[in-house]
Short mmCIF file of C-alpha atoms in Angstrom, two decimals:
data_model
loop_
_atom_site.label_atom_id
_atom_site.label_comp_id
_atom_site.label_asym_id
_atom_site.label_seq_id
_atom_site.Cartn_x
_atom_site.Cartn_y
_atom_site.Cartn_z
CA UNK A 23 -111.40 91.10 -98.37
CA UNK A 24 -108.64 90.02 -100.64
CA UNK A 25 -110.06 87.07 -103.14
CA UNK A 26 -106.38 86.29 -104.62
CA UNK A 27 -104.39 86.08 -100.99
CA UNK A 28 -104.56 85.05 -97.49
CA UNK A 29 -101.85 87.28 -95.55
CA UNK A 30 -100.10 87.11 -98.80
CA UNK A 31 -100.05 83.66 -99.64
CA UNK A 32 -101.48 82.79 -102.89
CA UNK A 33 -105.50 80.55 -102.74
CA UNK A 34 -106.00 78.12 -104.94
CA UNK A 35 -108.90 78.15 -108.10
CA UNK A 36 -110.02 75.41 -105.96
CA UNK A 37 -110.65 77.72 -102.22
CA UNK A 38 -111.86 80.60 -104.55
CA UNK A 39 -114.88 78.41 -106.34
CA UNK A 40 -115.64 76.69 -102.83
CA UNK A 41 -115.99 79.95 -101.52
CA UNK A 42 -118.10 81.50 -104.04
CA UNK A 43 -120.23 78.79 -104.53
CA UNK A 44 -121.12 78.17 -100.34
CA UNK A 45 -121.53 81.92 -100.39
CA UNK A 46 -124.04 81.76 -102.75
CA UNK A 47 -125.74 78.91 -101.03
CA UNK A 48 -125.97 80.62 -97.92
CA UNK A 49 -127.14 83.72 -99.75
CA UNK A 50 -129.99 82.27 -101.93
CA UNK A 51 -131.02 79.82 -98.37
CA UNK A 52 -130.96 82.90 -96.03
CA UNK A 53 -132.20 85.55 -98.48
CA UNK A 54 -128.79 87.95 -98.27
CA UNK A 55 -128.64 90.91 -101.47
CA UNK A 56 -126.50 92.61 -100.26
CA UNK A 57 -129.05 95.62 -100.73
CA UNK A 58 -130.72 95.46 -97.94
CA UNK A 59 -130.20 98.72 -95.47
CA UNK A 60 -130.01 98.85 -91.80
CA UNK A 61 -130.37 102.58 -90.40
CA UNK A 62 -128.31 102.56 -86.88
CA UNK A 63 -129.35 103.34 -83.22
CA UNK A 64 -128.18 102.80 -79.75
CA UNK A 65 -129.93 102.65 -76.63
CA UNK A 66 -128.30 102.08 -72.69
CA UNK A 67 -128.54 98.48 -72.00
CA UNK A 68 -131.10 97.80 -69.43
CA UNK A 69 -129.06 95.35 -67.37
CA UNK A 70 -125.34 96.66 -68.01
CA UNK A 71 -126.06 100.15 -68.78
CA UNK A 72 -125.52 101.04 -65.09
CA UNK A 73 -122.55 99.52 -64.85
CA UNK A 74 -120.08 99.32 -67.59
CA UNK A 75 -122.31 102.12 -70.31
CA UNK A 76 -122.92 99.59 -72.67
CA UNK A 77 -125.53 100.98 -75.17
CA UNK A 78 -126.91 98.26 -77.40
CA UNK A 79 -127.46 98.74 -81.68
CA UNK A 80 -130.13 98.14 -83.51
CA UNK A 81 -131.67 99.15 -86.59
CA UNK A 82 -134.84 100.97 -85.71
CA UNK A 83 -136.30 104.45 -85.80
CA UNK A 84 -136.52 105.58 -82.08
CA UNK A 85 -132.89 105.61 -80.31
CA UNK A 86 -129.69 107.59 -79.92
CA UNK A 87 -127.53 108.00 -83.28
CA UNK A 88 -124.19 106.18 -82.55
CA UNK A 89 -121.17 108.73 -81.72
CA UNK A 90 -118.75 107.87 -83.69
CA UNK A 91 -115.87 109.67 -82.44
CA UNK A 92 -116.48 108.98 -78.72
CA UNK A 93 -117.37 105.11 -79.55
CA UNK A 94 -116.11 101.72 -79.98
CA UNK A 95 -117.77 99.14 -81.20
CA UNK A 96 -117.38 95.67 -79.13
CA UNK A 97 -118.86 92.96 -82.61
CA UNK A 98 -120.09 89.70 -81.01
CA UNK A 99 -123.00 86.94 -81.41
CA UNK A 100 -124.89 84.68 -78.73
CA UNK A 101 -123.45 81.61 -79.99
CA UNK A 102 -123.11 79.76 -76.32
CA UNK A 103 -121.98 82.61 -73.51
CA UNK A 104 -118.22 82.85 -74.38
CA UNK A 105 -118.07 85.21 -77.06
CA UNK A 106 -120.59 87.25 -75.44
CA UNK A 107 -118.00 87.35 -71.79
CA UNK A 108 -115.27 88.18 -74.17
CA UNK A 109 -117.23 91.06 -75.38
CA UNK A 110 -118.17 92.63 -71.50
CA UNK A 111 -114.58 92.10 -71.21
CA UNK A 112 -113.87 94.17 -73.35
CA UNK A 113 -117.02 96.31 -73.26
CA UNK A 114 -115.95 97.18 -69.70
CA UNK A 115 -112.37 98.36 -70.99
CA UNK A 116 -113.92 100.31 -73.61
CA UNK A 117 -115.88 102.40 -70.81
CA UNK A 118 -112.69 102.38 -68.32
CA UNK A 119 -110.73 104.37 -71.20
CA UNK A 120 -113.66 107.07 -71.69
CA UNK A 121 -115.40 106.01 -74.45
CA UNK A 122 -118.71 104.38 -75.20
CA UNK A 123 -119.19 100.86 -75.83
CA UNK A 124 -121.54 99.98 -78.41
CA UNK A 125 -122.99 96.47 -78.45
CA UNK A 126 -122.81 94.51 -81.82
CA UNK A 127 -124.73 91.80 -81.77
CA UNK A 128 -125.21 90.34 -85.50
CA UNK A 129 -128.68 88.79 -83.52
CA UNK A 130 -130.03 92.17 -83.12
CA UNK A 131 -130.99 92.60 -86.91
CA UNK A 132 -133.81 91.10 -88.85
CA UNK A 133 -130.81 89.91 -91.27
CA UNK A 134 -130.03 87.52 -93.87
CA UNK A 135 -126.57 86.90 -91.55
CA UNK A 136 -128.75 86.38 -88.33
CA UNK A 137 -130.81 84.14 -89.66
CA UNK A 138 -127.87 82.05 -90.83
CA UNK A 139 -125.74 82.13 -87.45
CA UNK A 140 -129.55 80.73 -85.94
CA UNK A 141 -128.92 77.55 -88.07
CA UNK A 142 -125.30 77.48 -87.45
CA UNK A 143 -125.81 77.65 -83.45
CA UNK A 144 -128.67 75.04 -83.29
CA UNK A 145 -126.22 72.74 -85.07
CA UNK A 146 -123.43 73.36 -82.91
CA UNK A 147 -125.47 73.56 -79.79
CA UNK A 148 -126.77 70.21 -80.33
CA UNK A 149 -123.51 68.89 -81.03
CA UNK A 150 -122.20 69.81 -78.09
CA UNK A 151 -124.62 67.96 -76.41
CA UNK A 152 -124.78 64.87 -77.82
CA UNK A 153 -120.49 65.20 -77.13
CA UNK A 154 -121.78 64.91 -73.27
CA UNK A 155 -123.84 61.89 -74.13
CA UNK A 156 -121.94 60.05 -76.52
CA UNK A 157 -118.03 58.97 -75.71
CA UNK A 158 -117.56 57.86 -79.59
CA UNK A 159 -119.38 60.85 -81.05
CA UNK A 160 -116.97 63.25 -79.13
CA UNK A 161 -113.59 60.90 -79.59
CA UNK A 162 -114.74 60.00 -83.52
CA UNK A 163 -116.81 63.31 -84.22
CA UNK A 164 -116.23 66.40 -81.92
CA UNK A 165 -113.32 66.85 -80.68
CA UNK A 166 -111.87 66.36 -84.02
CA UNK A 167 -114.61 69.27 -85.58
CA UNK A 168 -113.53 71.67 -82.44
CA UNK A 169 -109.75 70.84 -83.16
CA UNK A 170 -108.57 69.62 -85.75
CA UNK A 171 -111.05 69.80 -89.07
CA UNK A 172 -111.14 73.54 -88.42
CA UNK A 173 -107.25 73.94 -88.69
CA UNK A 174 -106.38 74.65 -92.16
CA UNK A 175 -106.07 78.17 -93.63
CA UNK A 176 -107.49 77.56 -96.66
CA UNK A 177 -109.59 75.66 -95.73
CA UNK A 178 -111.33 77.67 -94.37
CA UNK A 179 -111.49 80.74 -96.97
CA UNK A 180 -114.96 79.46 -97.96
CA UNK A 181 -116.35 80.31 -94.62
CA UNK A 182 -114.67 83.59 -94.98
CA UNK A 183 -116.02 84.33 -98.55
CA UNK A 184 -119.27 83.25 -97.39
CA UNK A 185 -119.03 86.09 -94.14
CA UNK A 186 -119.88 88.45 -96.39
CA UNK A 187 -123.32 87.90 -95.87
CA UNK A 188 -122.73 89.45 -92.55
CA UNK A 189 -121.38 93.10 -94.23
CA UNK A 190 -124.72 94.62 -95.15
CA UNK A 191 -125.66 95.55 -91.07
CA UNK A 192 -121.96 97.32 -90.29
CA UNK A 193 -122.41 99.54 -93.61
CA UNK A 194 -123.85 102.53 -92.24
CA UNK A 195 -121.35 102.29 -89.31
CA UNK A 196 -118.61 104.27 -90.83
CA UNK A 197 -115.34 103.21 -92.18
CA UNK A 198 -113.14 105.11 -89.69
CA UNK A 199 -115.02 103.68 -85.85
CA UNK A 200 -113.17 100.85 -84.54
CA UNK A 201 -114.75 97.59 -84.36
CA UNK A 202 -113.38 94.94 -81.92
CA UNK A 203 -114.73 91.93 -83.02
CA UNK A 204 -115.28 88.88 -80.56
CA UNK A 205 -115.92 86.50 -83.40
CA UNK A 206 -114.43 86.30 -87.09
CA UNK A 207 -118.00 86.00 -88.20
CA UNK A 208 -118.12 90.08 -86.35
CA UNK A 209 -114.37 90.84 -88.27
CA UNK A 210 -114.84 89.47 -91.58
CA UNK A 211 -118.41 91.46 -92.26
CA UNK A 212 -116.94 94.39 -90.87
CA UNK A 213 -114.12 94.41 -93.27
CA UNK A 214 -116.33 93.32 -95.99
CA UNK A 215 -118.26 96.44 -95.36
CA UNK A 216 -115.24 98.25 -95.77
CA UNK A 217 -114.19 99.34 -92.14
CA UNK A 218 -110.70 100.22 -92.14
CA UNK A 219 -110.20 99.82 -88.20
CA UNK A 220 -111.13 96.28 -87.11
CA UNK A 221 -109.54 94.42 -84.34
CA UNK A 222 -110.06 90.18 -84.14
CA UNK A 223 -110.38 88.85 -81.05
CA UNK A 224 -109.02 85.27 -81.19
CA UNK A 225 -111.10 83.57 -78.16
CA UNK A 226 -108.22 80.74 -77.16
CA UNK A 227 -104.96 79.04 -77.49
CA UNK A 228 -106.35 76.51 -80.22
CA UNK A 229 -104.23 77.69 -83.37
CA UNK A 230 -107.18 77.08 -86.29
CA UNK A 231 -107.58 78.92 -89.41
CA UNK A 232 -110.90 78.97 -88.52
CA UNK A 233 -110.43 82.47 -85.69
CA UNK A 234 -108.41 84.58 -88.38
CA UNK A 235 -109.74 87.36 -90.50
CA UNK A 236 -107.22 88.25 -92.90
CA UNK A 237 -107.90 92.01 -93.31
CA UNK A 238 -108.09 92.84 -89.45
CA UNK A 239 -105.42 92.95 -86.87
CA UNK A 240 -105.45 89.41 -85.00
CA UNK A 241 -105.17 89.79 -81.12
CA UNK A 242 -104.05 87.12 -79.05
CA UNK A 243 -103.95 86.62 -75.25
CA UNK A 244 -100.76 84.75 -74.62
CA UNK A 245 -97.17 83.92 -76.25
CA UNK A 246 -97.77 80.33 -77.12
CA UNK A 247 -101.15 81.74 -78.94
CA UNK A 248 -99.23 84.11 -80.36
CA UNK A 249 -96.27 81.70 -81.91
CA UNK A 250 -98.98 79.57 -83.34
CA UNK A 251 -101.17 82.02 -84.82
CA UNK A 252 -98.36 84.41 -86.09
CA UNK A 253 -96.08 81.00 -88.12
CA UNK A 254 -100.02 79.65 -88.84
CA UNK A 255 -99.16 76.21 -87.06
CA UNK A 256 -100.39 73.57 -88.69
CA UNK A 257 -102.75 75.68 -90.73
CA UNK A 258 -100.29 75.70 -93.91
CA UNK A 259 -97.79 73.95 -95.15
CA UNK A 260 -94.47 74.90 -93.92
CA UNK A 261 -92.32 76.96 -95.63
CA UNK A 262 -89.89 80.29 -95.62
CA UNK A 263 -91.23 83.75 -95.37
CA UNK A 264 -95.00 82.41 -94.84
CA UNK A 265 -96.73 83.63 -91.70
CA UNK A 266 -99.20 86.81 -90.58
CA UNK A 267 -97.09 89.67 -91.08
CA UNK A 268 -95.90 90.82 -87.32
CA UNK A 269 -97.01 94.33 -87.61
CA UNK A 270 -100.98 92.15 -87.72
CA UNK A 271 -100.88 90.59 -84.87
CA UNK A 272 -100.46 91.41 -81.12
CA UNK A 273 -100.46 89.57 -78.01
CA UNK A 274 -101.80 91.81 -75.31
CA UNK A 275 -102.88 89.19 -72.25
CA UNK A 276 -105.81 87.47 -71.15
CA UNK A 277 -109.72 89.30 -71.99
CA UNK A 278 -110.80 90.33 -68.26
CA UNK A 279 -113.41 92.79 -67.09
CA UNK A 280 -111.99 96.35 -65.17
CA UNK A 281 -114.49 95.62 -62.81
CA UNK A 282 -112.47 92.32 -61.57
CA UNK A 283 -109.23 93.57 -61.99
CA UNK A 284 -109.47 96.99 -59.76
CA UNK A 285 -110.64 94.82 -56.34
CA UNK A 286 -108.55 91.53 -57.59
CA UNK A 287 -105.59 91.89 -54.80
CA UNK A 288 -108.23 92.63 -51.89
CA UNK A 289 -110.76 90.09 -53.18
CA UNK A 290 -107.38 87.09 -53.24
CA UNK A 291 -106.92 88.39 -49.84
CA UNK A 292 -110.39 87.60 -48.56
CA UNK A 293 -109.87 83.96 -49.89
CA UNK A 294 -107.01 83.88 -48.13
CA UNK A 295 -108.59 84.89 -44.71
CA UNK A 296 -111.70 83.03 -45.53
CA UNK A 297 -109.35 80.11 -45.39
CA UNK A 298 -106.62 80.87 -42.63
CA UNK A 299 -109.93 81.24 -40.29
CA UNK A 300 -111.60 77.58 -42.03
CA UNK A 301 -114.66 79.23 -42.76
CA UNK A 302 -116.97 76.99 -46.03
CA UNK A 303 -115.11 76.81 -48.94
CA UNK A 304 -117.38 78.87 -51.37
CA UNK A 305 -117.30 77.03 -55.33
CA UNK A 306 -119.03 78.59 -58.02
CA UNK A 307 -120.37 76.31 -61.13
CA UNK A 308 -121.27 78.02 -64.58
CA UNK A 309 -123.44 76.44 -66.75
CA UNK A 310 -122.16 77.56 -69.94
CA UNK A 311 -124.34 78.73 -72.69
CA UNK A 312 -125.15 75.49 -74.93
CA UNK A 313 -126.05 73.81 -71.61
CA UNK A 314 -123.86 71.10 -72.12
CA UNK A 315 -121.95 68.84 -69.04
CA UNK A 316 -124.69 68.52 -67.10
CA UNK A 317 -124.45 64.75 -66.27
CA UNK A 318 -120.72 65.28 -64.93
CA UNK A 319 -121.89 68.51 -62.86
CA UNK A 320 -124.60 66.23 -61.40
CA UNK A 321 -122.29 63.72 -60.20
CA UNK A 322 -120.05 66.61 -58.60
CA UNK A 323 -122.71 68.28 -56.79
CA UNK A 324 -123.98 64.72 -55.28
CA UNK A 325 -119.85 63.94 -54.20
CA UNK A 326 -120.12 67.86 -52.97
CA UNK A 327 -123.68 67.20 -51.31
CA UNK A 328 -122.33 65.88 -47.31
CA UNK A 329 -120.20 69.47 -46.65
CA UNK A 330 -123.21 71.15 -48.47
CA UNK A 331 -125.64 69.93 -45.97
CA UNK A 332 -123.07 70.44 -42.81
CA UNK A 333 -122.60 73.73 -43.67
CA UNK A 334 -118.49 73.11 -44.50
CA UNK A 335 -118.88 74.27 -48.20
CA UNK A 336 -121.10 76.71 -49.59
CA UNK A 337 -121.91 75.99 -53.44
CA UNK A 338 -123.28 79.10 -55.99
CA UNK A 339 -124.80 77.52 -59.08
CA UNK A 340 -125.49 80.05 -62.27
CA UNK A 341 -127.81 78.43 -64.36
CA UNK A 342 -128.09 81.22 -66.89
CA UNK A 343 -130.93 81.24 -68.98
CA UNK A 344 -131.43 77.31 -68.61
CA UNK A 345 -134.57 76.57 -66.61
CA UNK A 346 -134.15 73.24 -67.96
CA UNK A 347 -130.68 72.94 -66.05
CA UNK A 348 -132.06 73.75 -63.17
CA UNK A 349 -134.79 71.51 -63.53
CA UNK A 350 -132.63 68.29 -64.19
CA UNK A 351 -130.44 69.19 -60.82
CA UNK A 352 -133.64 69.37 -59.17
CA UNK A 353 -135.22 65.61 -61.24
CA UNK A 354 -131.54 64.15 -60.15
CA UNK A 355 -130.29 65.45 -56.87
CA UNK A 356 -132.53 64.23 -54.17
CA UNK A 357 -133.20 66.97 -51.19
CA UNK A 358 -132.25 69.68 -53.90
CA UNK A 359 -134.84 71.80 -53.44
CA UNK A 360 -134.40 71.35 -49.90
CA UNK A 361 -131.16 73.38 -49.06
CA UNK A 362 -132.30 75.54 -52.54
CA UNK A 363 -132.17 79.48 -52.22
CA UNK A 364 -133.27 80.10 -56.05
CA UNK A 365 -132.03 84.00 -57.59
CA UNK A 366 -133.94 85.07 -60.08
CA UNK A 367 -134.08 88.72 -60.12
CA UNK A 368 -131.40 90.75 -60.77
CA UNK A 369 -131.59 93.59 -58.73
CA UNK A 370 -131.90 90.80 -55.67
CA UNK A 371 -129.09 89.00 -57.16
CA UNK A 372 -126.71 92.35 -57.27
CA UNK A 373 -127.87 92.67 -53.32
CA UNK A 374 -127.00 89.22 -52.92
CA UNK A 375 -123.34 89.57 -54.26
CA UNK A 376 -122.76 92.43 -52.10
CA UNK A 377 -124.12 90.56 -49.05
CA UNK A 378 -121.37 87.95 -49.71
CA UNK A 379 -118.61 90.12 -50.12
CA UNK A 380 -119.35 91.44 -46.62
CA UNK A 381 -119.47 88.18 -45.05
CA UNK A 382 -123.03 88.47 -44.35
CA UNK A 383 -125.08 85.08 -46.77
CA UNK A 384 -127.12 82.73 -45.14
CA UNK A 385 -127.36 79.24 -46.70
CA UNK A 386 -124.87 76.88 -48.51
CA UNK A 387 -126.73 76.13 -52.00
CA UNK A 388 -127.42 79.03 -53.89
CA UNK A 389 -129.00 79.21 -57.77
CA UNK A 390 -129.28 81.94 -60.17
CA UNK A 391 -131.25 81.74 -63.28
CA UNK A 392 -132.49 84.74 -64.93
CA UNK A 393 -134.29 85.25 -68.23
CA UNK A 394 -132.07 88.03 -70.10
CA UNK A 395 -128.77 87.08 -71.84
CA UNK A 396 -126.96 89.82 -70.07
CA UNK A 397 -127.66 89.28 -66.56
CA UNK A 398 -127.13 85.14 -67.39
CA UNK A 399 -123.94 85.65 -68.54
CA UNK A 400 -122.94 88.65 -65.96
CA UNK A 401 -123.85 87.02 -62.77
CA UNK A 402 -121.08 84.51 -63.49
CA UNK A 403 -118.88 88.11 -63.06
CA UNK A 404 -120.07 89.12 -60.10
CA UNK A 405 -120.02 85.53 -58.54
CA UNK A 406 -116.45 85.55 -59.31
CA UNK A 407 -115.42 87.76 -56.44
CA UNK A 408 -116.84 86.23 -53.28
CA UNK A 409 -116.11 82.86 -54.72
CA UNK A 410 -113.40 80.56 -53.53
CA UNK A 411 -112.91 78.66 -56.80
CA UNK A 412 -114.18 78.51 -60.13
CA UNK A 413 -116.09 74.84 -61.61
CA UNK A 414 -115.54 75.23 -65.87
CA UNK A 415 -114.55 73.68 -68.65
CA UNK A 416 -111.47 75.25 -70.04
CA UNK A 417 -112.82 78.07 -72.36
CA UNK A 418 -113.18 81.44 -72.11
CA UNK A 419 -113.28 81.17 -68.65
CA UNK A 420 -109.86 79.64 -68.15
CA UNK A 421 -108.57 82.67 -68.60
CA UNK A 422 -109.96 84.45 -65.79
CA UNK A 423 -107.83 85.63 -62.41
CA UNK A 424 -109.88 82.97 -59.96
CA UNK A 425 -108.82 79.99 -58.64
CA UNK A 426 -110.32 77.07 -60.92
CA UNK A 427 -111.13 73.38 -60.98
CA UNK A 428 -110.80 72.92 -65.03
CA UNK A 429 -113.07 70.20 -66.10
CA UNK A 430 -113.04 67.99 -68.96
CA UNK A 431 -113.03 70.06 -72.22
CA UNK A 432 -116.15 69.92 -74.72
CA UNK A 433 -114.25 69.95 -78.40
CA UNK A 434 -110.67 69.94 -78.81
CA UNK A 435 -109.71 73.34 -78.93
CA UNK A 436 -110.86 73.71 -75.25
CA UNK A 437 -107.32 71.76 -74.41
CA UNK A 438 -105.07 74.52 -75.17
CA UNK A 439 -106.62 77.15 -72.65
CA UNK A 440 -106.13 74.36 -69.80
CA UNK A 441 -102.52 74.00 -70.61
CA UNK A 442 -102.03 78.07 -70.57
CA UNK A 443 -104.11 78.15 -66.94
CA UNK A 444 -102.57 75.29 -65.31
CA UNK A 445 -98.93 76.25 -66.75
CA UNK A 446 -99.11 80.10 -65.86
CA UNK A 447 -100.11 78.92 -62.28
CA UNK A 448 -103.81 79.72 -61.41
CA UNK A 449 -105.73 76.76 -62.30
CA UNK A 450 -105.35 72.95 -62.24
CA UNK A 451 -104.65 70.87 -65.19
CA UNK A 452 -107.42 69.68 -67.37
CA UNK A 453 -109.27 66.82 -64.97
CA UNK A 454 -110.14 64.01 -67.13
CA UNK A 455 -112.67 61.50 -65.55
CA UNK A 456 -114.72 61.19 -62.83
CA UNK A 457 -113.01 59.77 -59.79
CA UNK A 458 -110.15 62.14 -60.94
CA UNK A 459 -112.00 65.25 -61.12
CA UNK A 460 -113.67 63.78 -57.46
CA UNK A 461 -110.04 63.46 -56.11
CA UNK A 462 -108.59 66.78 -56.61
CA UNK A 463 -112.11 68.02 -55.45
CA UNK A 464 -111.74 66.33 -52.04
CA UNK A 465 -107.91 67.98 -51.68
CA UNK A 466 -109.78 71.53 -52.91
CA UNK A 467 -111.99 71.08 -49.67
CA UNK A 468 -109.66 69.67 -47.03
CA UNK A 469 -106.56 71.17 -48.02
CA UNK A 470 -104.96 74.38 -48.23
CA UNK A 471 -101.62 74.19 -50.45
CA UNK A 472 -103.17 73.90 -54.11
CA UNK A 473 -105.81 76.89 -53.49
CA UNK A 474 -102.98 78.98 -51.93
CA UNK A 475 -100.88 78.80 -54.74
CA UNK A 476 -102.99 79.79 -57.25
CA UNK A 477 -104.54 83.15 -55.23
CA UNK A 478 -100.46 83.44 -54.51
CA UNK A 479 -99.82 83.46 -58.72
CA UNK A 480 -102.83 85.61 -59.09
CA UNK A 481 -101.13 88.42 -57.11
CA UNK A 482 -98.33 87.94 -59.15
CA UNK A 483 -99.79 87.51 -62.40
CA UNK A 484 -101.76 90.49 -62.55
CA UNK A 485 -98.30 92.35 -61.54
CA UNK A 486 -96.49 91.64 -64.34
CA UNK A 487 -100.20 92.48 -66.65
CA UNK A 488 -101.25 89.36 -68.00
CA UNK A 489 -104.60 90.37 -67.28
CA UNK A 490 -104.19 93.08 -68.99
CA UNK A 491 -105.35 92.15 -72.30
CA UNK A 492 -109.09 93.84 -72.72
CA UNK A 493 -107.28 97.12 -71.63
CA UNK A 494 -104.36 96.41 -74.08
CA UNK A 495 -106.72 95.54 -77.19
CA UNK A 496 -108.51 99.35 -76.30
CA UNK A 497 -105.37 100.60 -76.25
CA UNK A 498 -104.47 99.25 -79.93
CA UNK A 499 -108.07 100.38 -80.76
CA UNK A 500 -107.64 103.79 -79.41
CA UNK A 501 -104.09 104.23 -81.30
CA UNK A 502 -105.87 103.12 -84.89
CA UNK A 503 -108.91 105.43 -84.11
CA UNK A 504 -106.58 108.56 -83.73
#
């Protein structure tokens, strides 16, 4: 990675000794050389393997040397669940194209880098709790951090300089196997180890300095991401000629999995007949991955509660790994465990999904919670299809071709993907506030015209490809590899 430039724009002295010196912080506190080795193996993922090929890496004796002409390499970290749905996304491309995905996770090593991204994600998890608790932490604190404070280019170089710490565990990949990155963390210590063929996925619409990696291609899901990404809005100060270069950055539509795509017209039809003959209403809620909004999802499920228990709306609830989510629904919803049918096993969950695709579930309150990262984040997938409409915040999940009730944001930069979903036509607006969030919910259930729309712009949207984007970022990946 260039020390003297950031897509050709000179750094100050100032960026440069910031960046060395919090490098070297991070280094000395986390114990990074940069000698260290990592030998390379893969071996079939135990709960996607079946499904999408994804073979996980490791560095460990027994397992399958990594094909490096027949691979791809999908870079990503359990920070939350986003970055790791981003990566099936594209994980799932990878296999539709013919070629093997290979699971990055910079958590899989014993690693000077993992043990820093374990500090960095206890910080930010707990942050975006205390957001949910605390108006004045999120309005003075949070929401700034998420998106504003993370904005500036160079600003943001000493984070970069300091990535190098991840570099030592992509050495031994190769420089020539592509590497699409869901995290700059994944980008900037592949380039640092000298890989030639790295793709940055940039997650949302939020234009910070904070997604870029200067010496990989930046890949974008949408025009307005694209305008303020390629002229670096608000990350520099204006001026002529300044901007990524165009030939570095692409916008190739919105991250989603070939395995919701290929069914997506017959699936909007179902909700559509599902509907026309006023069978329950079937909402999914996804607890996302730092567990946060739990007091607001609370208050929806008890407004949701009187068609749950006559049988006029039929909730699914994916807890992910969070037994203690599903234990404060069950401390704050009376009769909870009453009307309860609890998933915890995947291969029963898989059956279930099927079951509701064919018309053929019993019960109106369904919860999944499963122990493995995989099948936590995955079920939210597979719930996607039978499901009427989609409870989330606006992040990675905005972007996703399901109807959806979009939630207030946790951290500013969630705001942009809201404004992309509701604009393009398959989601509502951001829903600030209770009793407003409660009032669209009560036209969700009793009306038609707002949930016909958006399965209507579905159709279209996937038409005209702006679903498209995990197939369009193998594509780019593909063309660089040959």
């Amino acid at each position: 990675m260039s020390t003297k430039t950031l897509f050709g724009m000179p750094l100050s002295n100032k960026a440069i000794r910031k960046g060395e010196k919090l490098k070297n912080k991070f280094a000395k506190k986390f114990g990074y050389t940069g000698k260290d080795e990592f030998p390379l193996i893969a071996k079939p993922n135990n709960i996607l393997g079946h499904i999408i090929n994804l073979h996980d890496v490791f560095s460990e004796n027994e397992g399958i040397p990594l094909d490096t002409q027949r691979g791809m390499v999908i870079g990503t970290i359990r920070m939350g669940y986003g970055h790791y749905r981003i990566g099936m996304a594209i994980a799932s491309a990878v296999n539709h194209a013919g070629y093997i995905p290979y699971w990055f996770d910079l958590l899989n090593f014993n690693s000077a880098g993992a043990r820093m991204i374990r500090y960095l994600d206890y910080w930010y998890s707990l942050g975006s709790r205390i957001s949910q608790k605390s108006k004045s932490f999120n309005r003075l604190f949070w929401d700034p951090l998420m998106g504003k404070w993370y904005r500036g280019l160079e600003k943001n170089y000493p984070v970069m300089a300091t990535a190098e710490i991840f570099s030592d565990v992509y050495r031994q990949l190769g420089i020539n196997i592509p590497v699409l990155a869901t995290h700059p963390f994944n980008a900037h210590g592949a380039s640092f180890a000298g890989i030639k063929k790295v793709l940055n996925l940039i997650p949302d619409n939020c234009p910070l300095g904070f997604h870029l990696s200067p010496d990989a291609l930046q890949i974008v899901q949408g025009p307005s991401e694209y305008f303020g990404f390629r002229t670096l809005r608000g990350m520099i100060t204006p001026g002529i000629g300044k901007g990524i270069p165009q030939n570095q950055i692409f916008a190739v539509g919105h991250y989603v999995d070939h395995e919701l795509l290929a069914p997506l017209e017959e699936d909007t039809q179902n909700r559509l007949l599902r509907m026309d003959k006023k069978e329950p209403r079937r909402f999914l809620i996804s607890i996302g991955g730092a567990g946060a909004q739990q007091s607001l999802l609370i208050n929806i499920v008890k407004f949701l509660w009187k068609w749950i228990k006559d049988g006029k709306l039929i909730l699914f609830i994916n807890f992910g790994d969070h037994k203690n989510a599903l234990e404060y629904f069950q401390k704050n919803i009376p009769d909870f465990d009453s009307l309860l049918k609890l998933h915890t096993q995947w291969d029963e969950t898989q059956q279930f999904v099927q079951k509701a695709l064919n018309n053929e579930i019993t019960g109106t309150l369904h919860g999944f919670l499963h122990d493995n990262t995989y099948s936590a984040v995955y079920t939210t997938n597979l719930l996607m299809r039978p499901s009427d409409l989609l409870l989330t915040k606006p992040s990675e999940l905005a972007f996703y071709p399901i109807p959806k009730l979009l939630l207030e944001r946790v951290g500013g930069h969630e705001a942009w993907g809201a404004i992309r979903a509701s604009e393009i036509g398959d989601s509502t607006p951001e829903c600030v506030g209770l009793n407003f969030t409660l009032q669209v919910l009560n036209m969700l259930i009793e009306e038609d015209d707002l949930l016909t729309m958006y399965n209507e712009h579905i159709v279209r949207l996937k038409k005209i490809g702006i679903y498209d984007g995990a197939y369009r970022a193998v594509e780019i990946a593909r063309e660089i590899k040959n």
